[in-house]
Coordinates of C-alpha atoms and ligand atoms in Angstrom, one line a residue:
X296 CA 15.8 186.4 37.8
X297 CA 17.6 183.3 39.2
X298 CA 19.3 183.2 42.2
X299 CA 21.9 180.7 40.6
X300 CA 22.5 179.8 37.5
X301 CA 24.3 176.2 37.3
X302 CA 26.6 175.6 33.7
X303 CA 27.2 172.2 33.7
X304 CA 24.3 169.4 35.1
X305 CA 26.9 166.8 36.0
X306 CA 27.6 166.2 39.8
X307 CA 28.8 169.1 41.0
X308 CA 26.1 171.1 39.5
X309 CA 23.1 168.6 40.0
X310 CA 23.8 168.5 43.6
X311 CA 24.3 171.7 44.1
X312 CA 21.1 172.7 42.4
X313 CA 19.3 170.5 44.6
X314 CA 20.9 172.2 47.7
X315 CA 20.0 175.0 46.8
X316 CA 16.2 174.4 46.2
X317 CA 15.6 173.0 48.9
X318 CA 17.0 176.2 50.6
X319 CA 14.4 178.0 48.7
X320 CA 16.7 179.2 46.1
X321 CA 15.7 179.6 42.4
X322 CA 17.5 177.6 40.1
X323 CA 18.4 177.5 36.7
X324 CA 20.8 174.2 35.4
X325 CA 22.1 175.0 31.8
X326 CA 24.2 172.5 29.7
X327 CA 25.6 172.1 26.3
X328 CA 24.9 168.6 25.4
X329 CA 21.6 167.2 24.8
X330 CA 21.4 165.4 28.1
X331 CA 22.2 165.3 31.9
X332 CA 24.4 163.3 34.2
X333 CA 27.5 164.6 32.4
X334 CA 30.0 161.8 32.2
X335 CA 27.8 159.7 34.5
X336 CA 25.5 159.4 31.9
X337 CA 24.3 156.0 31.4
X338 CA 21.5 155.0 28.8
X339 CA 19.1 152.0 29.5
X340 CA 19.0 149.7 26.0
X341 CA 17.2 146.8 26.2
X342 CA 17.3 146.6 30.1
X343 CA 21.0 147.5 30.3
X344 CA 22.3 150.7 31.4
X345 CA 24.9 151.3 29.5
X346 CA 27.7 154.0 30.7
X347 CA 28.2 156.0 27.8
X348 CA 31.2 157.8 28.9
X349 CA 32.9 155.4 30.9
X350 CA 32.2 152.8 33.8
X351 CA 31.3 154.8 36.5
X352 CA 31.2 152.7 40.1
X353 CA 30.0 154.5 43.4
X354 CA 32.0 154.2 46.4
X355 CA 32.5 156.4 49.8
X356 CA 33.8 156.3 52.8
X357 CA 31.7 158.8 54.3
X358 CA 28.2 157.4 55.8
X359 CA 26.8 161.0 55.4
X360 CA 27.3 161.2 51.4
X361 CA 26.6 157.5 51.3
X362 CA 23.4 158.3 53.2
X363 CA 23.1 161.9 50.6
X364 CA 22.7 159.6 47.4
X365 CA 20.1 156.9 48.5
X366 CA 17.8 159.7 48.4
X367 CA 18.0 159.6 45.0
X368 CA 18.6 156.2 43.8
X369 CA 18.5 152.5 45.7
X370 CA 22.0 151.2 45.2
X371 CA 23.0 147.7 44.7
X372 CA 25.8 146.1 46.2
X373 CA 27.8 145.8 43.4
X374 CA 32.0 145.1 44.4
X375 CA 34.3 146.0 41.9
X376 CA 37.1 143.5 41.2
X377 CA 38.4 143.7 37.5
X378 CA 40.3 140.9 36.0
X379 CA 44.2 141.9 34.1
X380 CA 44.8 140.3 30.7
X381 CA 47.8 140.6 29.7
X382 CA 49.7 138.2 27.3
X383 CA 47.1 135.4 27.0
X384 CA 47.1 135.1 31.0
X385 CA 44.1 136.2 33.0
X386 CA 45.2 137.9 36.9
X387 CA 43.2 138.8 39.8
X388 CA 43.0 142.7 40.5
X389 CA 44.0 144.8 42.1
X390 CA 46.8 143.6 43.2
X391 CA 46.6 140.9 46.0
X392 CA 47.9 138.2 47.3
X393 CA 46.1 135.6 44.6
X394 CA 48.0 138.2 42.2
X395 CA 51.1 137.3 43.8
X396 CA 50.7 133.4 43.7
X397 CA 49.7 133.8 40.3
X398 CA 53.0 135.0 39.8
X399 CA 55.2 133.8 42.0
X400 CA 53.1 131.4 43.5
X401 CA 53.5 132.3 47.0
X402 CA 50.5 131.6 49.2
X403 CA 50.6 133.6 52.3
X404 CA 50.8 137.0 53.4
X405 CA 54.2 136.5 55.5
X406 CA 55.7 134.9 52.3
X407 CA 54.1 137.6 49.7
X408 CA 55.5 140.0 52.0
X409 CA 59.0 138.6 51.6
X410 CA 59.0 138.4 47.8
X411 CA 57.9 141.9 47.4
X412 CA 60.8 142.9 49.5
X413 CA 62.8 140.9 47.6
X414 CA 61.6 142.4 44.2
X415 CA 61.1 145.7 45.0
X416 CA 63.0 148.3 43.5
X417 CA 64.5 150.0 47.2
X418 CA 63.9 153.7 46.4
X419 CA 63.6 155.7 49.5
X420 CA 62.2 159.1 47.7
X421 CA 60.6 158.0 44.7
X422 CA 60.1 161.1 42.2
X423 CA 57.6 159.6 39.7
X424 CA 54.5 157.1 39.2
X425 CA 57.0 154.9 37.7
X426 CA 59.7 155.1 40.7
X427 CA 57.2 155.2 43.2
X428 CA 55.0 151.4 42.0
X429 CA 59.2 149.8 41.3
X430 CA 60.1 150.8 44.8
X431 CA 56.5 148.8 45.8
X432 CA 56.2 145.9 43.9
X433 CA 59.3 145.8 41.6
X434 CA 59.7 145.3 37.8
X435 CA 57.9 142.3 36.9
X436 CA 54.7 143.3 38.6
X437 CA 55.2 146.7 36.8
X438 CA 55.6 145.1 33.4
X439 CA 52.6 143.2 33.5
X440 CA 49.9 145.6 35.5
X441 CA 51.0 149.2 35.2
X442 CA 53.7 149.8 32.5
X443 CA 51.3 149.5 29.5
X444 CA 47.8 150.9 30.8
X445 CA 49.3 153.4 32.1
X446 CA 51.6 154.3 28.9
X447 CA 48.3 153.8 26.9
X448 CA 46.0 155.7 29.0
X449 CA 47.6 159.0 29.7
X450 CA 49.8 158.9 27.1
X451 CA 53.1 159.6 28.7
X452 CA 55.9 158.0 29.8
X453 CA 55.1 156.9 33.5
X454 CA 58.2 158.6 34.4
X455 CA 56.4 162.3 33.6
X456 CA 53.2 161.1 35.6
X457 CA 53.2 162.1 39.4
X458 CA 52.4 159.3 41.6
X459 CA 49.2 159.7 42.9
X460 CA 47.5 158.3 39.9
X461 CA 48.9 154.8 40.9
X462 CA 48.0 155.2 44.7
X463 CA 44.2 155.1 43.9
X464 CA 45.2 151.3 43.4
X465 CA 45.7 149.3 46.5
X466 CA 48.5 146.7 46.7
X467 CA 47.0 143.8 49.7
X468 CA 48.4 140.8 51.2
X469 CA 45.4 139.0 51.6
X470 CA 43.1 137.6 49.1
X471 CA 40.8 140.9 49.2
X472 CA 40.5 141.6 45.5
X473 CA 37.7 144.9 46.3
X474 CA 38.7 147.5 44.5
X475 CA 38.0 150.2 46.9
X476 CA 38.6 150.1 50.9
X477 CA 35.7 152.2 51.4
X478 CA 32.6 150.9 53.7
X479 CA 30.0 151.8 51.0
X480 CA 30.0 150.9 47.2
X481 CA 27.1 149.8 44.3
X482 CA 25.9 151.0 41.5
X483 CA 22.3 153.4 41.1
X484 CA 20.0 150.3 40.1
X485 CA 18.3 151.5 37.0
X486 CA 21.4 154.0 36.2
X487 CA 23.1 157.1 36.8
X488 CA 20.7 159.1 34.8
X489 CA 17.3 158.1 36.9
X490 CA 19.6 159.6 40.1
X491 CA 19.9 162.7 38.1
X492 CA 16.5 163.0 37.1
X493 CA 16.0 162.7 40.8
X494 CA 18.6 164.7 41.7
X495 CA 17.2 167.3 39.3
X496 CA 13.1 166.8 39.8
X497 CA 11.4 169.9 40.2
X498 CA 14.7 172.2 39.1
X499 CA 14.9 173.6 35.4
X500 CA 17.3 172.4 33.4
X501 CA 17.5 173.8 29.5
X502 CA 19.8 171.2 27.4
X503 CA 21.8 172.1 24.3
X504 CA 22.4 175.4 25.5
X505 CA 25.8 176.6 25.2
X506 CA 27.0 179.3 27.9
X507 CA 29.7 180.2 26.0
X508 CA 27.5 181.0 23.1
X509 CA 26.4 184.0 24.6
X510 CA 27.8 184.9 28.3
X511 CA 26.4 188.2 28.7
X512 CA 22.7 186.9 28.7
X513 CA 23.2 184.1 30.9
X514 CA 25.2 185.9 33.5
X515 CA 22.6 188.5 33.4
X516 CA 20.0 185.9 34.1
X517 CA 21.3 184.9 37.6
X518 CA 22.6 186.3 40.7
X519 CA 25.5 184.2 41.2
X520 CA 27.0 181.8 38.2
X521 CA 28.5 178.2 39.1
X522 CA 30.5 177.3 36.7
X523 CA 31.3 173.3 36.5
X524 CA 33.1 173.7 33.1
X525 CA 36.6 173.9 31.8
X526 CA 38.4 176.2 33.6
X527 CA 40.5 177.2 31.3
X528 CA 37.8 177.9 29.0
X529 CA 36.3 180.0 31.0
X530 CA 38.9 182.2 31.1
X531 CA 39.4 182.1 27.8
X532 CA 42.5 180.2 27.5
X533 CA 44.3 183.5 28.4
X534 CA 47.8 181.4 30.5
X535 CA 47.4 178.8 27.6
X536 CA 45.2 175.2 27.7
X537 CA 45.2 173.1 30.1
X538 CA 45.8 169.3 29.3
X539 CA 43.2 166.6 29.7
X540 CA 43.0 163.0 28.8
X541 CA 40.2 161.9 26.1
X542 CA 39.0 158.5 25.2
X543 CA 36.8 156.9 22.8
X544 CA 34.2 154.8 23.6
X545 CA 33.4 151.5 20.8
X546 CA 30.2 150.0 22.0
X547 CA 29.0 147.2 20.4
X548 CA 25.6 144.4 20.9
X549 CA 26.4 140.8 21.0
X550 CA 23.5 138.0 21.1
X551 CA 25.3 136.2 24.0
X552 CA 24.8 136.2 27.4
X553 CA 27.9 136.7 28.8
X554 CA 31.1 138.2 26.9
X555 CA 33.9 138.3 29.1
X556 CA 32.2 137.5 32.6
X557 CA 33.4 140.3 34.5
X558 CA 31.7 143.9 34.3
X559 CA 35.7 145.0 33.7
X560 CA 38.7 143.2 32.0
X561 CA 42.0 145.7 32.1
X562 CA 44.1 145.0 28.8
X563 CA 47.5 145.9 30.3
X564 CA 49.3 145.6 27.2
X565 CA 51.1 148.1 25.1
X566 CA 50.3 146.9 21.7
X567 CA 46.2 146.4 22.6
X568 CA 44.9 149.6 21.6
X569 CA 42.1 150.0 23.8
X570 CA 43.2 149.7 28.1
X571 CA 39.5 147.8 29.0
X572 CA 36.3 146.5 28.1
X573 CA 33.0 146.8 29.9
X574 CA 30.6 144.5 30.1
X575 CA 27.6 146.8 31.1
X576 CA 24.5 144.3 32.3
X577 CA 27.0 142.8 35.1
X578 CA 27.0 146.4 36.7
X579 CA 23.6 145.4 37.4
X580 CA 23.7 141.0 37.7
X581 CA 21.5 141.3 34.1
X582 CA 20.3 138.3 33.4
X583 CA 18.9 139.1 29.6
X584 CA 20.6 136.5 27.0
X585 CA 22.0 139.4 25.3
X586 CA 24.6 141.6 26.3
X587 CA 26.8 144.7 25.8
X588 CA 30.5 146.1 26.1
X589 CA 32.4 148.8 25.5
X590 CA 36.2 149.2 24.5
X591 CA 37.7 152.4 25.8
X592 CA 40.4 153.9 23.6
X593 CA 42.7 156.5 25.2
X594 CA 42.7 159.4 22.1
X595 CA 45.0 161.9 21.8
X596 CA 44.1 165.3 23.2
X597 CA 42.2 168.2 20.9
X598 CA 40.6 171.7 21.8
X599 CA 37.3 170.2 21.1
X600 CA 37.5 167.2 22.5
X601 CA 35.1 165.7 25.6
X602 CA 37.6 165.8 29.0
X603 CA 37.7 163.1 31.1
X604 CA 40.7 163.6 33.5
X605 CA 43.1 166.2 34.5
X606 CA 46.4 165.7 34.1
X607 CA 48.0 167.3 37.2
X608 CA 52.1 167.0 36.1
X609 CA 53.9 170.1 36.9
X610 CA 53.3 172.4 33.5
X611 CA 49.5 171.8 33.9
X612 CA 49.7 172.5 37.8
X613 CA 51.4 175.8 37.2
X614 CA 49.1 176.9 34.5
X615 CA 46.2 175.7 36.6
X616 CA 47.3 178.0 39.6
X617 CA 47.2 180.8 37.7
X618 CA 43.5 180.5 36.5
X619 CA 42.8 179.0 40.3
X620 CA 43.7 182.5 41.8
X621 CA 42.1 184.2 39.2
X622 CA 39.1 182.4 39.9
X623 CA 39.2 183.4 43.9
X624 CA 38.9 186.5 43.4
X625 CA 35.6 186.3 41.7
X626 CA 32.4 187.1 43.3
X627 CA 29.7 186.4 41.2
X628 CA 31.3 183.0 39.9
X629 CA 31.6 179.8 41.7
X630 CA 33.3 177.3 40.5
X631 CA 33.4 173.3 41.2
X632 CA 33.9 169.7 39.8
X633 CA 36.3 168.0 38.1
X634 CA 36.9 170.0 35.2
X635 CA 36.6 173.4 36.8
X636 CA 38.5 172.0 39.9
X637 CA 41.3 170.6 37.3
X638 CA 41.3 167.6 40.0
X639 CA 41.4 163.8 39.7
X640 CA 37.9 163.7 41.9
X641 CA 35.7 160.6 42.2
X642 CA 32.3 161.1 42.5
X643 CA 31.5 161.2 46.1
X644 CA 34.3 163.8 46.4
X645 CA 32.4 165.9 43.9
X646 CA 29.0 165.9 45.9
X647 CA 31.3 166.3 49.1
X648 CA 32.6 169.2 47.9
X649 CA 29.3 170.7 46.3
X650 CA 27.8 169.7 49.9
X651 CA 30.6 171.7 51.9
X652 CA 30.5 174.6 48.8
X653 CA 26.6 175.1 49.8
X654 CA 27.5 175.0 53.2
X655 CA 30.0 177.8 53.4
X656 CA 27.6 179.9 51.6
X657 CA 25.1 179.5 53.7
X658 CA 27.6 180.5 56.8
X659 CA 28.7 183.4 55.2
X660 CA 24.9 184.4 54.6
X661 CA 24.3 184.1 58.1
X662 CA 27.5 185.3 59.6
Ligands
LIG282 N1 46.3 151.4 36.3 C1 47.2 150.5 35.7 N2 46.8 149.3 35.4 C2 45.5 148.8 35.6 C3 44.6 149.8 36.1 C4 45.0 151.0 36.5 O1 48.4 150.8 35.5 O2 45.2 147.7 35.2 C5 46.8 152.7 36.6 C6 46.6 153.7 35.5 O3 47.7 154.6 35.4 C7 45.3 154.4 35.8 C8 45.5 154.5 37.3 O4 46.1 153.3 37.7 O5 45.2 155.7 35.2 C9 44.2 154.7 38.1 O6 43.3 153.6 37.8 P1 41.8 153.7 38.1 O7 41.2 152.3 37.8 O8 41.5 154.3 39.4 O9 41.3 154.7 36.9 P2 39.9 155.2 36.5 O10 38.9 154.1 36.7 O11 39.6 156.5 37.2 O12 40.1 155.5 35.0

């Protein structure tokens, strides 16, 4: 008998394994494909990690988690500053004040300040993604950064998107073109799947095996279950299916040394079928004199397909809440990550919360 069984051996369930081993707690870490890491799952071909599903770059704000993963992997100091091509022009990213003089050729902040104001779309209670970036940066930025990714990555207008998909993005005066304000960001060296392994070392983990295949025998095999799945699965899709966005990944070898020389190039527009290509070995400052990238196609949404973000509009939310207060009332079930959670996390939010998940436990134990 296991103290926990853990469905799912991505990051919520990988570091909440380890939590709870090194509490003393018997583990058991099922999951349905053939390997771990879930979407963080990089493989290392010729040298170069590649990210199978989707570039995944470590950043925190928070010295604690920061401290939490270089346990289990060195990081590098990897910054992440994509370039935008859109129409034949190349543009620094995210936007910043280079952006700006690219466009508009101002060259200060005072001035970039000025020409936003001007441009800006005044909007004093923005209802959307797409009121919210107008009333920031007006419509010409909008055309040329946002309209079309977005459009082409979830699939909606971006007036049916709420806004805080665009806020990850940070719009700066100066010529800081990091994509993250946080203190602490790199990349595992040697990949996200050697921090899993070490994440995971000493736990069991049993891949290819489907919970839902049998529930009754794994349920019985644990005293508690955390579930890092599909939440509406779970439940059986009983309020209806939840929404998620999908993509398709084209990866391809090329006996160059550098493709695009950038690990990420945004393809902003509407007509270019695939929103950004990867360029995997500068993750890592590869040196090799071959190389290789991946296109990332948004796809359009099926039952069976593999979920890589939430959608959190208003008709998701509501059918969300109704699993989420389902799911509170359990008490042999746990639940956590991004799927289970239905929320846009990034990875240091899903260790965070596994973290502060173990931690509660552990209160209420000793309470
Ligand atoms: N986005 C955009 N243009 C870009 C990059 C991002 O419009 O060149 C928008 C898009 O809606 C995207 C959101 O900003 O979904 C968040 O971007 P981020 O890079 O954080 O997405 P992730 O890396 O999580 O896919």
């Amino acid at each position: 008998m296991y103290d926990y069984l853990i469905v799912g051996a991505g990051m919520y369930g990988a570091t909440f394994a380890r939590e709870m081993t090194d509490k003393g707690k018997k583990c058991l870490v099922i999951d349905r494909r053939s390997h771990i890491a879930g979407n963080c799952y990089t493989e290392n071909k010729e040298g170069i990690n590649i990210h199978k599903y989707g570039a995944h770059i470590f950043h925190t704000d928070d010295e604690n988690i920061w401290n939490y993963v270089q346990r289990f992997a060195e990081f590098n100091n990897f910054k992440n500053s994509p370039r935008v091509r859109y129409k034949d022009k190349i543009y620094s990213f995210p936007i910043n004040l280079f952006t700006l003089y690219q466009i508009y050729g101002v060259q200060t902040p005072e001035e970039a300040r000025q020409k936003l104001e001007e441009v800006r779309v005044k909007n004093d209670n923005p209802q959307n993604l797409e009121e919210w970036i107008l009333s920031q940066v007006g419509e010409e930025i909008y055309d040329i950064f946002i309209k079309g990714y977005t459009t082409k990555q979830w699939m909606k207008d971006p007036k049916e998107l709420p806004s805080f998909i665009i806020k990850r993005l940070p719009i700066r005066l100066n010529f800081n073109d990091n994509y993250f304000f946080d203190r602490f960001q790199g990349i595992p060296i040697g990949g996200y799947t050697k921090l899993f392994e070490n994440l995971l070392s000493g736990i069991e983990v049993q891949l290819d095996t489907d919970y839902f295949a049998d529930r009754d025998y794994f349920d019985g095999l644990a005293d508690k279950v955390v579930f890092t799945g599909r939440i509406d699965e779970f439940y059986n899709y009983r309020f209806g299916e939840l929404e998620y966005r999908t993509l398709r990944f084209e990866h391809s070898y090329h006996a160059i040394e550098d493709y695009q020389g950038n690990a990420v190039v945004n393809y902003t527009e509407l007509d270019i079928p695939y929103t950004r290509i990867i360029e995997h070995k500068h993750f890592e400052f590869g040196k090799q004199p071959y190389t290789y990238v991946t296109k990332e196609y948004p796809e359009v949404w099926q039952k069976d397909s593999i979920p890589y973000y939430p959608i959190n509009d208003d008709t998701n939310t509501k059918i969300f809440n109704q699993y989420k207060t389902l799911s509170k009332e359990e008490t042999k079930y746990i639940f956590g990550g991004r799927l289970a959670d239905y929320r846009y996390y990034d990875m240091h939010q899903v260790i965070g919360s596994a973290l502060a998940k173990v931690r509660r436990i552990e209160e209420t134990i000793s309470a």
